[in-house]
Short mmCIF file of C-alpha atoms in Angstrom, two decimals:
data_model
loop_
_atom_site.label_atom_id
_atom_site.label_comp_id
_atom_site.label_asym_id
_atom_site.label_seq_id
_atom_site.Cartn_x
_atom_site.Cartn_y
_atom_site.Cartn_z
CA MET K 1 151.46 106.79 167.66
CA HIS K 2 149.07 104.42 165.90
CA ALA K 3 151.94 102.22 164.74
CA ALA K 4 153.48 102.28 168.24
CA PHE K 5 150.18 101.23 169.81
CA PHE K 6 149.74 98.16 167.59
CA LEU K 7 153.43 97.27 167.94
CA LEU K 8 153.23 97.39 171.75
CA LEU K 9 149.94 95.48 171.75
CA GLY K 10 151.37 92.74 169.52
CA ALA K 11 154.54 92.53 171.62
CA SER K 12 152.46 92.25 174.80
CA VAL K 13 150.37 89.40 173.36
CA ALA K 14 153.50 87.59 172.16
CA ARG K 15 155.18 88.00 175.56
CA PHE K 16 152.15 86.65 177.37
CA LEU K 17 151.84 83.60 175.10
CA LEU K 18 155.55 82.84 175.48
CA ARG K 19 155.61 83.30 179.25
CA HIS K 20 152.24 81.71 180.09
CA PRO K 21 151.43 78.97 177.55
CA GLY K 22 148.24 77.01 178.05
CA GLU K 23 146.81 79.09 180.92
CA PRO K 24 143.01 79.26 181.34
CA ARG K 25 143.04 83.04 180.93
CA THR K 26 144.77 82.86 177.53
CA PRO K 27 141.50 82.92 175.48
CA TRP K 28 140.37 85.95 177.47
CA ILE K 29 143.66 87.72 176.84
CA ILE K 30 143.47 87.05 173.09
CA ALA K 31 139.82 88.10 172.91
CA LEU K 32 140.42 91.30 174.85
CA SER K 33 143.47 92.12 172.71
CA ILE K 34 141.44 91.72 169.52
CA THR K 35 138.64 93.82 171.03
CA LEU K 36 141.11 96.55 172.00
CA ALA K 37 142.63 96.58 168.52
CA LEU K 38 139.19 96.79 166.88
CA LEU K 39 138.10 99.59 169.20
CA TYR K 40 141.27 101.52 168.42
CA VAL K 41 140.73 101.07 164.68
CA LEU K 42 137.15 102.39 165.01
CA GLY K 43 138.46 105.60 166.56
CA PRO K 44 138.51 107.79 163.39
CA ALA K 45 134.94 106.73 162.56
CA VAL K 46 133.67 108.36 165.75
CA GLY K 47 136.19 111.20 165.81
CA GLY K 48 138.12 109.67 168.66
CA THR K 49 141.67 109.99 167.37
CA ALA K 50 141.28 113.14 165.33
CA ALA K 51 142.61 116.38 166.73
CA ALA K 52 139.82 117.65 168.93
CA PRO K 53 138.48 121.09 167.95
CA PRO K 54 137.44 123.52 170.68
CA GLU K 55 134.47 122.24 172.66
CA ARG K 56 132.40 125.31 171.85
CA THR K 57 132.53 124.46 168.12
CA THR K 58 132.23 120.65 168.37
CA PRO K 59 128.70 119.23 168.11
CA ALA K 60 127.52 117.62 171.32
CA PRO K 61 126.82 114.19 169.70
CA THR K 62 130.40 114.06 168.39
CA LEU K 63 131.81 114.87 171.82
CA HIS K 64 129.64 112.19 173.38
CA ARG K 65 130.70 109.55 170.86
CA ARG K 66 134.36 110.54 171.26
CA ARG K 67 134.30 110.24 175.05
CA LEU K 68 132.33 106.99 174.94
CA TRP K 69 134.88 105.50 172.52
CA LEU K 70 137.81 106.55 174.68
CA GLY K 71 136.08 105.14 177.77
CA LEU K 72 135.65 101.75 176.08
CA VAL K 73 139.29 101.70 174.97
CA VAL K 74 140.59 102.57 178.45
CA ALA K 75 138.22 100.10 180.15
CA THR K 76 139.34 97.26 177.87
CA TRP K 77 142.98 98.14 178.45
CA VAL K 78 142.47 98.24 182.26
CA VAL K 79 140.96 94.74 182.22
CA LEU K 80 143.91 93.53 180.13
CA VAL K 81 146.40 95.07 182.57
CA VAL K 82 144.63 93.44 185.52
CA LEU K 83 144.81 90.03 183.81
CA ALA K 84 148.29 90.52 182.32
CA PRO K 85 150.42 93.39 183.66
CA SER K 86 152.74 93.21 180.63
CA PHE K 87 150.08 95.14 178.63
CA ALA K 88 150.77 98.23 180.77
CA TRP K 89 153.13 99.88 178.25
CA CYS K 90 150.31 100.16 175.72
CA ALA K 91 149.35 103.17 177.82
CA VAL K 92 152.03 105.37 176.19
CA PRO K 93 150.10 105.83 172.89
CA LEU K 94 146.92 106.14 174.95
CA PHE K 95 148.48 109.18 176.66
CA PHE K 96 148.48 111.04 173.35
CA THR K 97 145.04 109.72 172.45
CA ALA K 98 143.62 111.09 175.70
CA LEU K 99 145.37 114.43 175.21
CA ARG K 100 143.98 114.75 171.68
CA THR K 101 140.48 113.61 172.60
CA LEU K 102 139.63 115.24 175.93
CA PRO K 103 139.77 118.79 177.28
CA PRO K 104 143.09 119.60 179.02
CA ARG K 105 141.99 119.01 182.63
CA ALA K 106 140.12 115.78 181.88
CA ALA K 107 143.05 114.57 179.75
CA ALA K 108 145.54 115.28 182.56
CA ALA K 109 143.36 113.36 185.04
CA LEU K 110 143.11 110.37 182.68
CA VAL K 111 146.87 110.39 182.03
CA THR K 112 147.43 110.33 185.79
CA VAL K 113 145.10 107.33 186.19
CA LEU K 114 146.82 105.50 183.34
CA THR K 115 150.22 106.21 184.88
CA VAL K 116 149.10 104.79 188.24
CA PHE K 117 148.00 101.58 186.51
CA VAL K 118 151.32 101.35 184.67
CA VAL K 119 153.27 101.76 187.95
CA ALA K 120 151.11 99.16 189.71
CA ALA K 121 151.53 96.70 186.83
CA GLN K 122 155.30 97.12 186.72
CA LEU K 123 155.60 96.64 190.49
CA LYS K 124 153.46 93.51 190.22
CA LEU K 125 155.75 92.07 187.55
CA SER K 126 158.97 92.80 189.46
CA THR K 127 160.40 90.33 191.93
CA ALA K 128 162.04 93.06 194.00
CA PHE K 129 161.44 96.74 194.59
CA ASP K 130 163.05 98.88 191.91
CA PRO K 131 162.87 102.72 192.18
CA ASN K 132 163.01 102.98 188.38
CA LEU K 133 159.68 101.18 188.14
CA LEU K 134 158.17 103.83 190.41
CA LEU K 135 159.74 106.86 188.70
CA ALA K 136 160.01 105.93 185.01
CA PRO K 137 156.27 105.77 184.15
CA PRO K 138 155.47 109.23 185.63
CA ALA K 139 158.53 110.67 183.86
CA ILE K 140 157.40 109.20 180.53
CA ALA K 141 153.86 110.47 181.08
CA ALA K 142 155.13 113.95 181.94
CA LEU K 143 157.41 113.96 178.88
CA ALA K 144 154.57 112.83 176.59
CA THR K 145 152.27 115.52 178.00
CA ALA K 146 154.91 118.23 177.66
CA VAL K 147 155.71 117.22 174.07
CA PHE K 148 152.03 117.20 173.12
CA ILE K 149 151.35 120.60 174.74
CA HIS K 150 154.39 122.09 173.00
CA MET K 151 153.35 120.69 169.62
CA GLU K 152 149.76 121.86 170.12
CA ARG K 153 150.91 125.38 170.95
CA GLN K 154 153.14 125.43 167.89
CA ALA K 155 150.25 124.21 165.74
CA GLN K 156 147.95 126.90 167.14
CA ALA K 157 150.59 129.56 166.51
CA GLN K 158 151.04 128.32 162.94
CA ARG K 159 147.28 128.30 162.34
CA ALA K 160 147.01 131.84 163.70
CA LEU K 161 149.93 132.94 161.50
CA ILE K 162 148.37 131.34 158.43
CA ASP K 163 145.03 133.01 159.20
CA ASP K 164 146.79 136.36 159.57
CA LEU K 165 148.65 135.86 156.29
CA ILE K 166 145.47 134.90 154.44
CA ARG K 167 143.60 137.87 155.92
CA THR K 168 146.47 140.23 155.08
CA ARG K 169 146.65 138.88 151.54
CA ARG K 170 142.92 139.42 151.07
CA GLU K 171 143.16 142.93 152.47
CA LEU K 172 146.09 143.73 150.17
CA ALA K 173 144.22 142.31 147.19
CA ALA K 174 141.14 144.35 148.08
CA THR K 175 143.28 147.46 148.52
CA GLU K 176 144.98 146.89 145.17
CA ARG K 177 141.60 146.40 143.50
CA ARG K 178 140.28 149.61 145.06
CA GLU K 179 143.41 151.54 144.07
CA GLY K 180 143.26 150.10 140.56
CA THR K 181 139.57 151.02 140.28
CA LEU K 182 140.22 154.55 141.53
CA ALA K 183 143.18 154.95 139.16
CA GLU K 184 141.10 153.72 136.22
CA ARG K 185 138.23 156.03 137.17
CA GLN K 186 140.63 158.96 137.38
CA ARG K 187 142.12 158.08 134.01
CA LEU K 188 138.70 157.79 132.41
CA SER K 189 137.53 161.02 133.99
CA MET K 190 140.58 162.84 132.63
CA GLU K 191 140.11 161.25 129.20
CA ILE K 192 136.43 162.18 129.12
CA HIS K 193 137.14 165.71 130.37
CA ASP K 194 139.92 166.31 127.85
CA THR K 195 138.07 164.83 124.87
CA LEU K 196 134.33 164.19 125.01
CA ALA K 197 133.49 166.98 127.45
CA GLN K 198 135.51 169.53 125.49
CA HIS K 199 133.94 168.41 122.23
CA LEU K 200 130.44 168.62 123.64
CA SER K 201 131.17 172.06 125.10
CA SER K 202 132.47 173.30 121.73
CA GLN K 203 129.43 171.87 119.93
CA GLN K 204 127.12 173.58 122.38
CA MET K 205 128.75 176.99 121.85
CA LEU K 206 128.79 176.59 118.07
CA LEU K 207 125.15 175.53 117.92
CA GLN K 208 124.15 178.39 120.21
CA ALA K 209 126.05 180.82 117.97
CA ALA K 210 124.37 179.31 114.91
CA ASP K 211 120.98 179.74 116.53
CA ARG K 212 121.66 183.41 117.26
CA THR K 213 122.83 184.16 113.69
CA TRP K 214 120.48 181.84 111.79
CA ASP K 215 118.14 184.65 110.63
CA THR K 216 120.64 187.50 110.31
CA ASP K 217 123.63 185.65 108.84
CA PRO K 218 122.65 182.19 107.47
CA ALA K 219 126.07 181.57 105.91
CA THR K 220 127.84 182.01 109.24
CA ALA K 221 125.24 179.89 110.99
CA ARG K 222 125.72 177.06 108.48
CA ALA K 223 129.48 177.33 108.96
CA HIS K 224 129.00 176.95 112.71
CA VAL K 225 126.82 173.87 112.13
CA ARG K 226 129.42 172.33 109.80
CA THR K 227 132.14 172.95 112.39
CA ALA K 228 129.96 171.42 115.10
CA THR K 229 129.37 168.39 112.86
CA GLY K 230 133.14 167.91 112.46
CA ILE K 231 133.65 168.19 116.20
CA ALA K 232 130.87 165.62 116.73
CA ALA K 233 132.61 163.22 114.34
CA ARG K 234 135.86 163.60 116.23
CA GLY K 235 134.03 163.07 119.53
CA LEU K 236 132.41 159.91 118.18
CA ALA K 237 135.80 158.58 117.12
CA GLU K 238 137.21 159.41 120.55
CA ALA K 239 134.28 157.65 122.26
CA ARG K 240 134.88 154.55 120.14
CA ARG K 241 138.56 154.65 121.11
CA LEU K 242 137.64 154.78 124.79
CA VAL K 243 135.24 151.86 124.37
CA HIS K 244 137.94 149.90 122.54
CA ASP K 245 140.39 150.57 125.37
CA LEU K 246 137.87 149.13 127.85
CA ALA K 247 137.41 145.94 125.85
CA PRO K 248 139.19 142.76 127.10
CA PRO K 249 142.79 142.71 125.84
CA GLU K 250 142.33 139.03 124.96
CA LEU K 251 140.16 140.16 122.03
CA ASP K 252 142.75 142.60 120.65
CA ASN K 253 144.46 142.20 117.27
CA GLY K 254 141.46 140.49 115.73
CA THR K 255 141.45 137.53 118.12
CA GLY K 256 138.08 135.81 117.91
CA LEU K 257 135.97 134.80 120.89
CA ALA K 258 136.61 131.09 120.30
CA ASP K 259 140.39 131.55 120.30
CA ALA K 260 140.21 133.74 123.42
CA LEU K 261 138.15 131.12 125.25
CA ARG K 262 140.49 128.35 124.12
CA ALA K 263 143.42 130.23 125.67
CA LEU K 264 141.81 130.56 129.11
CA ASP K 265 143.03 128.56 132.08
CA ALA K 266 141.97 128.06 135.71
CA GLY K 267 145.34 127.46 137.33
CA PRO K 268 147.91 124.67 137.28
CA ASP K 269 145.71 122.14 139.09
CA ILE K 270 142.65 122.35 136.79
CA GLU K 271 142.52 121.11 133.22
CA VAL K 272 140.36 123.36 131.01
CA ARG K 273 138.91 121.97 127.78
CA PHE K 274 137.22 124.01 125.06
CA HIS K 275 134.62 122.83 122.54
CA LEU K 276 133.09 124.76 119.64
CA GLU K 277 129.74 123.68 118.25
CA GLY K 278 127.90 125.07 115.25
CA THR K 279 129.04 127.53 112.62
CA PRO K 280 130.63 130.62 114.19
CA ALA K 281 128.79 133.84 113.41
CA PRO K 282 129.99 137.42 113.84
CA LEU K 283 129.12 138.72 117.30
CA PRO K 284 128.85 142.31 118.49
CA ASP K 285 131.90 143.50 120.41
CA ARG K 286 129.73 143.93 123.49
CA ALA K 287 128.54 140.31 123.36
CA GLU K 288 132.06 138.96 122.81
CA SER K 289 133.43 140.96 125.74
CA ALA K 290 130.57 139.85 128.00
CA LEU K 291 130.92 136.16 127.13
CA LEU K 292 134.68 136.28 127.69
CA ARG K 293 134.20 138.00 131.07
CA ILE K 294 131.55 135.43 132.02
CA ALA K 295 133.96 132.59 131.23
CA GLN K 296 136.76 134.24 133.20
CA GLY K 297 134.47 134.82 136.21
CA ALA K 298 133.17 131.25 136.12
CA LEU K 299 136.70 129.81 135.96
CA ALA K 300 137.72 132.03 138.88
CA ASN K 301 134.81 130.61 140.90
CA ILE K 302 135.83 127.08 139.94
CA ARG K 303 139.42 127.72 141.00
CA GLU K 304 138.51 129.32 144.34
CA HIS K 305 135.53 127.27 145.52
CA SER K 306 134.87 124.04 143.63
CA GLY K 307 137.94 121.86 144.20
CA ALA K 308 137.49 120.62 140.62
CA ARG K 309 140.13 118.83 138.57
CA THR K 310 138.65 119.55 135.13
CA ALA K 311 136.46 122.24 133.59
CA ALA K 312 134.85 122.32 130.15
CA LEU K 313 133.92 125.41 128.11
CA THR K 314 131.46 124.88 125.25
CA LEU K 315 130.57 127.71 122.84
CA SER K 316 127.52 126.85 120.72
CA PHE K 317 126.14 128.89 117.81
CA LEU K 318 122.47 127.95 117.44
CA GLY K 319 121.36 130.36 114.75
CA ASP K 320 119.28 132.80 116.76
CA GLN K 321 121.40 132.61 119.90
CA VAL K 322 124.86 131.83 121.19
CA VAL K 323 125.26 129.67 124.29
CA LEU K 324 128.29 129.40 126.56
CA ASP K 325 128.33 126.38 128.90
CA ILE K 326 130.89 126.07 131.73
CA ALA K 327 130.93 122.69 133.52
CA ASP K 328 133.19 121.38 136.28
CA ASP K 329 133.57 118.16 138.28
CA GLY K 330 133.96 119.91 141.64
CA THR K 331 132.11 119.67 144.93
CA GLY K 332 129.03 121.51 143.70
CA PHE K 333 126.59 123.30 145.95
CA THR K 334 122.89 123.59 146.72
CA THR K 335 121.34 126.21 144.46
CA ALA K 336 119.17 128.65 146.39
CA PRO K 337 115.60 129.11 145.10
CA ALA K 338 114.36 132.52 144.07
CA PRO K 339 112.90 134.60 146.91
CA THR K 340 109.13 134.97 146.99
CA GLY K 341 108.05 137.46 144.37
CA SER K 342 111.40 137.44 142.57
CA ALA K 343 112.50 135.60 139.45
CA THR K 344 116.15 135.79 140.39
CA PRO K 345 117.60 133.19 142.78
CA THR K 346 119.78 134.17 145.70
CA ASP K 347 123.35 133.81 144.42
CA ARG K 348 126.37 133.03 146.57
CA GLY K 349 129.26 135.49 146.77
CA HIS K 350 129.94 138.17 144.15
CA GLY K 351 130.90 136.14 141.07
CA LEU K 352 127.48 134.79 140.15
CA PRO K 353 125.63 138.12 140.57
CA ALA K 354 128.19 139.78 138.25
CA ILE K 355 127.74 137.02 135.66
CA ARG K 356 123.94 137.27 135.92
CA ALA K 357 124.11 141.05 135.48
CA ARG K 358 126.21 140.73 132.30
CA VAL K 359 123.78 138.22 130.82
CA ARG K 360 120.77 140.37 131.75
CA GLN K 361 122.30 143.44 130.08
CA LEU K 362 122.42 141.53 126.80
CA GLY K 363 118.84 140.28 127.16
CA GLY K 364 119.96 136.70 127.77
CA THR K 365 119.29 134.05 130.36
CA LEU K 366 121.54 132.31 132.86
CA THR K 367 120.95 128.76 134.10
CA ILE K 368 122.87 127.12 136.94
CA GLU K 369 122.59 123.42 137.73
CA SER K 370 124.56 122.07 140.69
CA THR K 371 124.32 119.22 143.17
CA PRO K 372 126.65 118.72 146.15
CA GLY K 373 129.33 116.25 145.14
CA GLU K 374 128.36 116.19 141.45
CA GLY K 375 129.82 119.40 140.03
CA THR K 376 128.22 122.47 138.50
CA VAL K 377 127.02 123.48 135.03
CA LEU K 378 126.56 127.17 134.21
CA SER K 379 124.85 128.07 130.94
CA ALA K 380 124.65 131.62 129.52
CA SER K 381 122.39 132.10 126.50
CA ILE K 382 122.62 135.36 124.50
CA PRO K 383 120.10 136.11 121.72
CA LEU K 384 121.47 137.20 118.33
CA GLU K 385 119.93 139.81 116.07
CA PRO K 386 118.74 138.32 112.76
CA THR K 387 121.02 139.13 109.82
CA GLY K 388 119.88 140.52 106.47
#
């Protein structure tokens, strides 16, 4: 439509200059044509040619600027048509502009007015009455309106379908997460019941029996204690196995934290870079698991919310602490200050609170620096126990 408007405007100017060379109104025609072209170009700056959102969600100043812009365009075009009727066919792109800019009833009224001007201009140019000049412009206006309404309805249906698909996908994902959580809880409860709970129950009975026979039969009591000690050892081994099963699979088979972080990605559209600084030191399994989960959660946030193209992971060993920095070049956000009386800022969503909780459990600190349009830097610092 934009290309058609400028093509029709240029053709109208050329036709006028060829048909009416040297007329006194020629400077006015050229000036008004340039003004109309400039006004049309300024449309996107004031929201005039963008698809108009529902009035209830559009700010009043934007609506005012949009309608003022359209009024200036139409007024300039009307003056041009009065001076040179050959500019009348520039109204066809203006039909769509009016339909996209104004509410339906106002747009229909403006299209009708534009059509009347087109008919009057064509009759003025003709040397004899031609029924086509009276019927063609309304037919074109009706066709343009029908096409626009049909396309708009299709677009609304597609938007509604996309919203339904997104909502359904989120609901399915939430359902799968809940089912997975319930299944894992059931598995753990069965594991604990069949192993740790049974071991603890056996230890309790043996120790109670030892207590009852301690004075009368010390040998039997000591045997009960030795048996309870063996059961406790087996229970401890079983507990360690359960803890190992809950550890991130990325750290299995002796994979170090640095290698696990280097293997992370944030999707096909984001380049993830890893840097290691300092001399790596052995970390407790709990700290390694937490730092890996923090990196995974931060990359998930970057993928879902930041619009970033690159992300950088930096693992730094600083002697008495290990620091994990995650930086991105995304849109950033305004960090919320801590509520009055609280040292913890108000985090957005669920990702940042989970990361902050993991850091707090290890006695560390979490720092977030972000500015709209300048990306985000998340820094998790975990203290290390002194060796030796």
